[in-house]
XYZ file of C-alpha atoms in Angstrom:
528
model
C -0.321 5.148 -3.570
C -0.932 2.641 -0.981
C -0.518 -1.147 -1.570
C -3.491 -3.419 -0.092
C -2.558 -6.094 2.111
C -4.367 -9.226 2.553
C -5.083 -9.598 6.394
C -4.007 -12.357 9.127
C -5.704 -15.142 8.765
C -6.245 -19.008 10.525
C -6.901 -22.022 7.954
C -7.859 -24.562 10.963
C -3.813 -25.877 10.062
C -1.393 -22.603 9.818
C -1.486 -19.202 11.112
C -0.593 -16.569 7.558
C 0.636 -13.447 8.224
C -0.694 -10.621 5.938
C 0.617 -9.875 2.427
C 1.012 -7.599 0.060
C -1.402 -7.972 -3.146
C -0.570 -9.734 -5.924
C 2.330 -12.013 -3.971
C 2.685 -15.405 -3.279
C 3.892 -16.431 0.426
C 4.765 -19.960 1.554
C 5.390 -21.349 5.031
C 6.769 -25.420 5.926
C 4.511 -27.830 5.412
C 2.745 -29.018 8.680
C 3.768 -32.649 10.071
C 1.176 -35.223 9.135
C 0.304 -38.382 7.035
C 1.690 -38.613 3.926
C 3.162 -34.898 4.096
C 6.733 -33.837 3.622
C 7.906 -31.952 6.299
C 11.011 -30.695 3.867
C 8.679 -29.030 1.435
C 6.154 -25.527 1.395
C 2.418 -24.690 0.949
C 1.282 -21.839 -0.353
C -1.309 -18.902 -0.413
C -1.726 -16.342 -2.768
C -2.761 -13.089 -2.161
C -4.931 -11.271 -5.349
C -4.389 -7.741 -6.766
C -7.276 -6.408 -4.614
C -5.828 -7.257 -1.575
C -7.706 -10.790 -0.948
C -7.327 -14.524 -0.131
C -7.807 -16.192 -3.854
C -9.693 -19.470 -3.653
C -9.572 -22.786 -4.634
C -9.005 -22.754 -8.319
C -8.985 -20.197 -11.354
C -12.956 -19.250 -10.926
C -12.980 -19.001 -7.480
C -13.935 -15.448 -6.321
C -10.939 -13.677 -3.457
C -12.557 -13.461 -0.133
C -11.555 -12.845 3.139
C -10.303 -16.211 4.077
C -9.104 -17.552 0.628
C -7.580 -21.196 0.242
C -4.456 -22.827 1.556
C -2.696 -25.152 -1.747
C -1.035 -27.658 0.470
C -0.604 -30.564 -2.324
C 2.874 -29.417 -2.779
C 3.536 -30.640 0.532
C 2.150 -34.558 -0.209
C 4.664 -37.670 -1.807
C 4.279 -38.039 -5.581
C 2.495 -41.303 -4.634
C -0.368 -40.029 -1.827
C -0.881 -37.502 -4.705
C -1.661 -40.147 -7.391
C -3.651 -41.828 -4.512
C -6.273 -38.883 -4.590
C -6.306 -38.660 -7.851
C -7.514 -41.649 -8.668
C -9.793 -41.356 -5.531
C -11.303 -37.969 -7.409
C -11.015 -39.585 -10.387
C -15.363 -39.812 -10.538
C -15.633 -35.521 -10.018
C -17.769 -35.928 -7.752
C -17.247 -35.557 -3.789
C -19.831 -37.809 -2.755
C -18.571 -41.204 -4.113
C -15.370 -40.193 -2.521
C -16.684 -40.441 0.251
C -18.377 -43.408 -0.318
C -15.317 -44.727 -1.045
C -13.688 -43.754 2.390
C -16.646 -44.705 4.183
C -15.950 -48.199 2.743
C -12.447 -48.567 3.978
C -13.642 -47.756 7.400
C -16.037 -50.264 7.301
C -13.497 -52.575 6.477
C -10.793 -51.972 9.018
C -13.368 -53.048 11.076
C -14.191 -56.031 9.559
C -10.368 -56.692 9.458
C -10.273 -55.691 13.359
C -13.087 -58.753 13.770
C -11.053 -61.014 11.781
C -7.895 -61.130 13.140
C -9.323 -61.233 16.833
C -10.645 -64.371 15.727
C -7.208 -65.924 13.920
C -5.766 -64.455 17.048
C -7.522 -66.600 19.104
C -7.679 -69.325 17.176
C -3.897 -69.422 16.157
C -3.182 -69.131 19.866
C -5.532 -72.120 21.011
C -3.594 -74.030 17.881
C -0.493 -73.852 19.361
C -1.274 -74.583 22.497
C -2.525 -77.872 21.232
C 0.556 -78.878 19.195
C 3.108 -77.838 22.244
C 0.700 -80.099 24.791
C 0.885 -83.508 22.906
C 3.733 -85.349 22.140
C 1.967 -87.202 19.828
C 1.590 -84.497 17.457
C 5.566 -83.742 17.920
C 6.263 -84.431 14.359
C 8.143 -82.628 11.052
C 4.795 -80.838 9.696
C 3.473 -80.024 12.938
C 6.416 -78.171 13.516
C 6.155 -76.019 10.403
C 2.612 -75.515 11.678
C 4.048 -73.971 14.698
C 6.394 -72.059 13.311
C 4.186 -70.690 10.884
C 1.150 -70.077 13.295
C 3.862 -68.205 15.607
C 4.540 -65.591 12.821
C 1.015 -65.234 11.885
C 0.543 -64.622 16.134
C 2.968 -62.115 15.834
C 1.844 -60.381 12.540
C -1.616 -60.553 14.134
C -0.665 -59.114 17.559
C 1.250 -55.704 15.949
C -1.738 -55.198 13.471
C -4.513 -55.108 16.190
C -2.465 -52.921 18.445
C -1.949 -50.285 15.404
C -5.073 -50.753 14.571
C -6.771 -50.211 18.142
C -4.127 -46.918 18.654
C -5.067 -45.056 15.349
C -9.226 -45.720 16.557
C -8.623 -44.158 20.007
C -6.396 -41.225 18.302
C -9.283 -40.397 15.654
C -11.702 -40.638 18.289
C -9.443 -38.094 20.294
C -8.684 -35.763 17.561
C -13.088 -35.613 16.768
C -13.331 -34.881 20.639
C -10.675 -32.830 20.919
C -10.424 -31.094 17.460
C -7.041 -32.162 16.407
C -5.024 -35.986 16.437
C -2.323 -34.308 18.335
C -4.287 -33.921 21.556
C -3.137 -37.796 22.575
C -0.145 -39.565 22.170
C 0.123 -43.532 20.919
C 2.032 -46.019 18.624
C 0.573 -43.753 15.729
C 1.800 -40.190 16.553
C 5.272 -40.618 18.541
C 8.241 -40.436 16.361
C 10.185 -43.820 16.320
C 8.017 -46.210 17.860
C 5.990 -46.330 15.037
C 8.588 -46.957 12.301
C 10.331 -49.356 14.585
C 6.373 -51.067 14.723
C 5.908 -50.862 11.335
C 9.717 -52.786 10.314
C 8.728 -55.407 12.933
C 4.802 -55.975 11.276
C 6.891 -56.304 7.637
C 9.393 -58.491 8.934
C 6.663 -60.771 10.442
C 4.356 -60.705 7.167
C 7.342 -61.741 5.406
C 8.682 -64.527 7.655
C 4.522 -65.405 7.147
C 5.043 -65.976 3.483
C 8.569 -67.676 3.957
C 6.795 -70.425 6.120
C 3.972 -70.454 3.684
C 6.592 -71.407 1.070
C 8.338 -74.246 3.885
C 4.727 -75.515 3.866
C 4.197 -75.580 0.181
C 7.673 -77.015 -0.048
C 7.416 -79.847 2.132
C 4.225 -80.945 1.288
C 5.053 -81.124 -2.524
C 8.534 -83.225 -1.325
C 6.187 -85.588 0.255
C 3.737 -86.153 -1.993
C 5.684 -86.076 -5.166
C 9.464 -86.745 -4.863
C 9.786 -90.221 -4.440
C 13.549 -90.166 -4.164
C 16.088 -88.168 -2.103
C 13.936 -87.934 0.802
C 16.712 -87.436 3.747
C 16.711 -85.832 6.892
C 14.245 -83.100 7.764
C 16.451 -79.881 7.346
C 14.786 -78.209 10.663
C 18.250 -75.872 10.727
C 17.680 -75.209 7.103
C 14.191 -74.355 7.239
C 14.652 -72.216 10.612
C 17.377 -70.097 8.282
C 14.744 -69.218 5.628
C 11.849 -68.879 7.606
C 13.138 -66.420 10.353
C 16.770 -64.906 8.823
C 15.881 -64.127 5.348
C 13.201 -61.847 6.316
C 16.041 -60.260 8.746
C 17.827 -59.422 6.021
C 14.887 -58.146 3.500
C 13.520 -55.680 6.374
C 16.732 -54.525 6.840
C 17.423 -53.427 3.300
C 14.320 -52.026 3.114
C 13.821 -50.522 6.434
C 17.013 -48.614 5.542
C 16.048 -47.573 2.121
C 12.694 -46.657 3.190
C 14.281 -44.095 5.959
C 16.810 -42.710 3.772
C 13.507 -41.860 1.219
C 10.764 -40.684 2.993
C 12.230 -40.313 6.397
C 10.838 -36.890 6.579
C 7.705 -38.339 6.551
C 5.385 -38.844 9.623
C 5.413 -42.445 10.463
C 6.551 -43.165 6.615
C 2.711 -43.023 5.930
C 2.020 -44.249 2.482
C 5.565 -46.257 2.807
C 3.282 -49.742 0.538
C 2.884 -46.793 -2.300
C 6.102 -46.444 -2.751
C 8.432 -48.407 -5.563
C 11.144 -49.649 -2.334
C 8.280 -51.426 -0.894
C 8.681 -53.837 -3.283
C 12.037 -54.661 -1.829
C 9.398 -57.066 0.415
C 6.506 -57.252 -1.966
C 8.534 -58.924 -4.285
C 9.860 -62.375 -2.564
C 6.466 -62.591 -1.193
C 4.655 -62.147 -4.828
C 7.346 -64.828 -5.844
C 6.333 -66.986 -3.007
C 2.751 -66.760 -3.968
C 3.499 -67.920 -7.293
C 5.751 -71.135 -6.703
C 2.858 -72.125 -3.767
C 0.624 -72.056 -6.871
C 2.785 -74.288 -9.066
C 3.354 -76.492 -6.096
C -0.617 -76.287 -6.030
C -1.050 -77.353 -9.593
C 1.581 -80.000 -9.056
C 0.362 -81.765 -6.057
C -3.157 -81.486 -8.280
C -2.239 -83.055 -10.938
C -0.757 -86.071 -9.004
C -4.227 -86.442 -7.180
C -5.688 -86.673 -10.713
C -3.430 -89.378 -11.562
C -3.815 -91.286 -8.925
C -7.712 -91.186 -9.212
C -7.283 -91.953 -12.769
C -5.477 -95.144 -11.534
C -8.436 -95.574 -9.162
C -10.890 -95.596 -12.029
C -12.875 -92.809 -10.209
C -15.471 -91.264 -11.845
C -15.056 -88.142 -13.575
C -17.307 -86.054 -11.950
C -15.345 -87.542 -8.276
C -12.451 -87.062 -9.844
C -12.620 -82.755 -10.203
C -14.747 -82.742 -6.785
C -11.845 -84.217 -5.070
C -9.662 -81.946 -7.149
C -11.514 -79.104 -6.409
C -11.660 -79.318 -2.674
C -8.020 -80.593 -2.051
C -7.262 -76.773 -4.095
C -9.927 -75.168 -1.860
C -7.604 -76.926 1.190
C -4.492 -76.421 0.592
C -4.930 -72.471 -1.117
C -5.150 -70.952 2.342
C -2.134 -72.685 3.513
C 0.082 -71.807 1.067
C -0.793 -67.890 0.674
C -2.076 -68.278 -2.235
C -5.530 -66.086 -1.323
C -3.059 -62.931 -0.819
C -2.326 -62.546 -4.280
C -5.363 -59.856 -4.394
C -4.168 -58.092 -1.529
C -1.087 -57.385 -3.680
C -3.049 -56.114 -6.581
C -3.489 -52.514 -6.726
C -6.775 -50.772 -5.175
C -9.290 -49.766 -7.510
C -9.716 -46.372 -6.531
C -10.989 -44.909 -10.264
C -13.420 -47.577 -10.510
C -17.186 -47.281 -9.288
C -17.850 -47.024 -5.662
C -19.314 -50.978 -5.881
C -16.349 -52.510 -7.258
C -14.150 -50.463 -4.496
C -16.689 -52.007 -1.865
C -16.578 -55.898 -3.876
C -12.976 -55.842 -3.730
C -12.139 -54.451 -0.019
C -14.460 -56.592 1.820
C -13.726 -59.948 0.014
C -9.606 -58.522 -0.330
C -9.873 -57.881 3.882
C -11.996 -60.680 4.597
C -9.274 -63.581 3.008
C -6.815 -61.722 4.603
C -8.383 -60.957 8.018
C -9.499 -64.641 8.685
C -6.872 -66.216 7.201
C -5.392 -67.251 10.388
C -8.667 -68.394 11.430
C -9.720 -70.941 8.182
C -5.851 -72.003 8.463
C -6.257 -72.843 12.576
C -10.045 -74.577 11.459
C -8.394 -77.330 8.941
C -5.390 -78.046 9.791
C -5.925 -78.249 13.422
C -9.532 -78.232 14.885
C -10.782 -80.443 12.024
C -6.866 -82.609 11.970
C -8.084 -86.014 12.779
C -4.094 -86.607 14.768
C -5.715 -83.638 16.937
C -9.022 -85.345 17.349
C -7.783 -88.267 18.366
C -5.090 -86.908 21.008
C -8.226 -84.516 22.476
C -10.401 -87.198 22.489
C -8.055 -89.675 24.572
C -7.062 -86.620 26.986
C -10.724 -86.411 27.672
C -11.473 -89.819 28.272
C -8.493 -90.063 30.468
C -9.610 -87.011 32.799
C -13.443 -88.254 33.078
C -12.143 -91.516 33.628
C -10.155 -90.045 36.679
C -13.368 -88.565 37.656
C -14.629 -91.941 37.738
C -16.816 -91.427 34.906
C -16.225 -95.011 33.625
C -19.460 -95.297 31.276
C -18.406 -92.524 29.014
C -18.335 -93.126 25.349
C -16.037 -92.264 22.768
C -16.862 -90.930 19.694
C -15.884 -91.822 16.770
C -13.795 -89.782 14.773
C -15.676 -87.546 12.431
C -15.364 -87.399 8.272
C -12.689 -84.774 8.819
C -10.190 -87.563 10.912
C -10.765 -90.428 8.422
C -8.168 -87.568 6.193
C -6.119 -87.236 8.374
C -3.101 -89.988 9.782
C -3.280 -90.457 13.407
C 0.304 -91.945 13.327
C 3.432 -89.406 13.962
C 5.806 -89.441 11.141
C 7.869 -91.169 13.181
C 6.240 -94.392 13.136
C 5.306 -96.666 10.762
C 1.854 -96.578 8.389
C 0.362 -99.799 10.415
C 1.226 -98.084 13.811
C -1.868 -95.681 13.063
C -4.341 -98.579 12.523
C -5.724 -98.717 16.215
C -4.633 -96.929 18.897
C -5.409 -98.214 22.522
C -5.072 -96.481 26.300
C -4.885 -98.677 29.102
C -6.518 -96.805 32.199
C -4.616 -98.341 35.145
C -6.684 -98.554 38.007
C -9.953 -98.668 36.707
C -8.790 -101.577 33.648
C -10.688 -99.447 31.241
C -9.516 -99.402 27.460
C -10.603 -97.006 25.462
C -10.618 -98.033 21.822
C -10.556 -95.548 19.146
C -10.748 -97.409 15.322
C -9.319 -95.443 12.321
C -11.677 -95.589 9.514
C -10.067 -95.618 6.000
C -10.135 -93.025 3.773
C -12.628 -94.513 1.128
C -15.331 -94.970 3.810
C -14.951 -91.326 3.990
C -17.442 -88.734 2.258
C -14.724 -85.712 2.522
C -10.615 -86.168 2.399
C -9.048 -82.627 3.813
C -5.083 -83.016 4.348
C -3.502 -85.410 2.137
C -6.159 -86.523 0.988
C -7.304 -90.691 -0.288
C -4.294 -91.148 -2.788
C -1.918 -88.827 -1.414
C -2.583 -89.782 1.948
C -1.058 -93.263 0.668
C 1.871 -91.794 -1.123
C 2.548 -90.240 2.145
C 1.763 -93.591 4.346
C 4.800 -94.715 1.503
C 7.289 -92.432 2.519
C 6.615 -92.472 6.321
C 7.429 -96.336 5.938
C 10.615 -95.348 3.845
C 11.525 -92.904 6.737
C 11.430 -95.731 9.354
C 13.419 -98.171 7.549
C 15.746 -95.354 6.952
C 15.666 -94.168 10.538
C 15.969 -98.112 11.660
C 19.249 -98.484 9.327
C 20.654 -95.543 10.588
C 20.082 -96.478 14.033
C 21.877 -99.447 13.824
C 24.563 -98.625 12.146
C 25.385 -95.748 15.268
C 25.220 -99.281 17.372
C 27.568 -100.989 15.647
C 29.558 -97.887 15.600
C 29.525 -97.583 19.129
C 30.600 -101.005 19.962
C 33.502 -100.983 17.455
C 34.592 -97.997 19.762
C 33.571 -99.668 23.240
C 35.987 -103.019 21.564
C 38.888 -100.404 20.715
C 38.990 -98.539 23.684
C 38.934 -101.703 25.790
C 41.937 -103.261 23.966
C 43.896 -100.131 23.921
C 43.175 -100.044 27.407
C 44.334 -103.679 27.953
C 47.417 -103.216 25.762
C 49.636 -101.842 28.908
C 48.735 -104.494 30.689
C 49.190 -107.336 27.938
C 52.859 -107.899 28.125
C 52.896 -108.203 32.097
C 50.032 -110.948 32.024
C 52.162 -113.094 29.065
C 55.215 -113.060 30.941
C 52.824 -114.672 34.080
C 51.643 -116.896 31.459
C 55.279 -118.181 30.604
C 56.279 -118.414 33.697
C 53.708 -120.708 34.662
C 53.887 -122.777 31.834
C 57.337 -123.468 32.857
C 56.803 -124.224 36.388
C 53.769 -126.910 34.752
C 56.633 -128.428 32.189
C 59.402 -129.056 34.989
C 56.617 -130.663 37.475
C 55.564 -132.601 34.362
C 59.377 -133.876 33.922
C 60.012 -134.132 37.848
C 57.299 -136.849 37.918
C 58.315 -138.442 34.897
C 61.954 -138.957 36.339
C 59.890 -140.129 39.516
C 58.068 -142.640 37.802
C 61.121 -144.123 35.818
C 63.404 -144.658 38.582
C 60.298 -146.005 40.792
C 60.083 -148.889 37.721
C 63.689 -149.253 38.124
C 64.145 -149.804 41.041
C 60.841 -152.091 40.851
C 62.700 -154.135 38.204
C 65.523 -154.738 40.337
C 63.789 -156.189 43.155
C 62.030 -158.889 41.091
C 65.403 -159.385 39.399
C 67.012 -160.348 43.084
C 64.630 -162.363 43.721
């Protein structure tokens, strides 16, 4: 009796040879996203001698139905699940038109933090009057967003020209990029973690510091730059280490470790960063609740009192990270197709123009910015020999702002004056107070006073210090001059002695001189 075979066949992914009925062939899973290279799929072949189908009342046919789920991660499986979870095909699709909708919103968004960051930085390197200690956590914050930014548009710009290459050319393989070569793309992937992470470890600096300033009144010493430098750039060394190395020993067999944020060793980085997240919120409440005391002190109005609260929150929650807390929520995949859309745009949105809103307040709208742009400008027109130009006054965003570097003291900021040489032009730029203002962004009215406090504590400090390294210094000049004048000391007191003796016998010479002259004197007048 003759067996039937099932014939060749092509499933757009794997060429199956025939088989005999009723058996059950497997061949290595294909490389791709999310698929195990290690593991099989599988076709079976029925008793008549055809292809079965997808799933137990599917009719055999001639081509039949390839079960590659075997071949996916526990966790991409669980992903589609939940993305099924509806039974129905179309909101699935809904649901993936969505994301792709949003990676392009994200693509929008970070060109614009891009930019933005990039301008920012240029701003704080050019002035020296905005060299202080929180500009430079600005800077080296804004540098790891630049570089966090930079690796995520360049991903993101390689997987659009692949797609659009594999739709052209019927398959992603048909051009090569970041996304496809073996590699390169893990090695771009470890350095995007390890910038996101130095991201949130700067985020914490900035929630650190700023809660020092405005609420630790005592053991305010010298700005720990070294210390701060250590956490914000090698502690994420050493988390994307760990988990770059876990990660490959894992799911190495992967293709690009797709689906490596599913996994439980992600949270290897996930973690410190959630933990950031959360002490930036306490330091939030904290730095709140002193605002509320200090309008309380005031005897500010209720209602003022929970609008200023409110918009120092709105503020400072971008700064410290705090808006990523629902990126590191889980995706709601099994819900409806509108909460999937309500969460990925406004999830994609914070995160996307984060850099951007950060850039806006605390440098475009900084009124220590303002005023160093504004004096640049007058200084260049008045080169020009436009003489008759006015100067603005600062807008409601400066009056929050101090226009003094923490370097000097709180009445240094009061008025600040340039001299233009040749044409004997001062240009006069007058610091309003913040109570004249209608808004109070940074530090905001009491805080900004607490931190006026501690500026002036800093400069006595700094003025102590200073002159105890001068006193230092000439207690060393006076040492090294006597022990350099001790060689020399017994020479010059045997000079001394020797003169002083010469002195005594000329003294005695003339003595003897005198009495014998009176002598002799007497004698005469005696003859006589």
């Amino acid at each position: 009796m003759r067996i039937p075979y099932c014939n060749w066949t092509w499933d757009t992914i794997l060429c199956w040879p025939p088989a005999p009925a009723g058996s059950v062939i497997r061949q290595r899973c294909p490389p791709g996203h999310g698929i195990d290279t290690s593991k099989f799929a599988e076709r079976r072949c029925s008793a008549e001698g055809r292809w079965e189908g997808r799933g137990k009342d599917a009719s055999p046919n001639m081509l039949g139905w390839t079960n590659y789920t075997p071949c996916y991660s526990p966790e991409v499986i669980q992903l589609f699940r939940k993305l099924y979870a509806g039974g129905s095909n179309g909101e699935a699709d809904i649901k993936i038109d969505i994301a792709e909708r949003t990676r392009t919103l994200e693509i929008v968004g970070f060109s614009l933090s891009l930019a933005a960051l990039i301008i920012s930085l240029v701003i704080f390197c050019r002035f020296r009057s905005l060299h202080n200690n929180r500009t430079r956590i600005h800077k080296n914050l804004f540098v790891a967003m630049v570089i966090q930014v930079i690796i995520r548009l360049t991903l993101y710009i390689d997987q659009v020209i692949i797609r659009n290459g594999g739709k052209r050319y019927g398959t992603d393989s048909s051009r090569h990029g970041i996304d496809n070569t073996p590699y390169l793309c893990e090695a771009s992937y470890i350095l995007l973690e390890y910038a996101r992470t130095s991201m949130f470890m700067w985020m914490f600096i900035e929630g650190l510091y700023l809660h020092n300033v405005v609420t630790v009144t005592v053991f305010q010493g010298r700005f720990p730059h070294a210390l701060y430098a250590f956490v914000g750039w090698g502690g994420p060394v050493a988390l994307a280490a760990i988990w770059a190395i876990t990660t490959a020993h894992y799911i190495g067999q992967q293709k690009c470790w797709w689906g490596y944020n599913l996994t439980p060793y992600y949270w290897i980085l996930e973690g410190p960063r959630l933990a950031v997240v959360l002490l930036n919120f306490i330091f939030l409440l904290n730095i709140i609740r002193v605002l509320i005391v200090k309008l309380r002190q005031s005897h500010t109005s209720d209602v003022e009192q929970v609008r200023k609260a409110v918009r120092a929150a709105v503020v400072l929650v971008p700064l410290l990270g705090i808006t990523n807390i629902l990126n590191m929520t889980e995706a709601p995949l099994d819900r409806t197709a509108l909460e999937f859309a309500l969460w990925s745009y406004v999830t994609h949105f914070l995160t996307s123009f984060q850099g951007f809103f950060i850039a806006l307040l605390y440098c475009f709208l900084n009124g220590e910015v303002r005023v160093a742009l504004m004096k640049s400008l007058s200084v260049y027109l008045s080169i020009r020999g436009h003489h008759d130009w006015p100067v603005r006054r600062p807008s409601m965003f400066s009056a929050a702002y101090g226009t003094a570097p923490e370097t000097e003291a709180p009445h240094a900021a009061d008025s600040n004056r340039t001299s233009i040489g040749a044409n004997q032009q001062t240009v006069v730029t007058d610091k309003r107070s913040s109570s004249e203002s209608p808004s109070e962004l940074y530090y905001l009215t009491p805080l900004q006073e607490l931190r006026r406090q501690e500026e002036a504590r800093e400069e006595k400090k700094r003025k102590k210090a200073v002159k105890k390294e001068k006193k230092k210094l000439k207690r060393k000049r006076r040492k090294s001059s006597s022990a350099s004048s001790g060689d020399d000391s017994d020479s010059s007191d045997e000079r001394h002695r020797s003169r002083s003796k010469k002195r005594r016998k000329e003294k005695k010479n003339k003595s003897k001189s005198k009495k014998k002259y009176h002598k002799k004197a007497h004698s005469s007048s005696d003859s006589d």
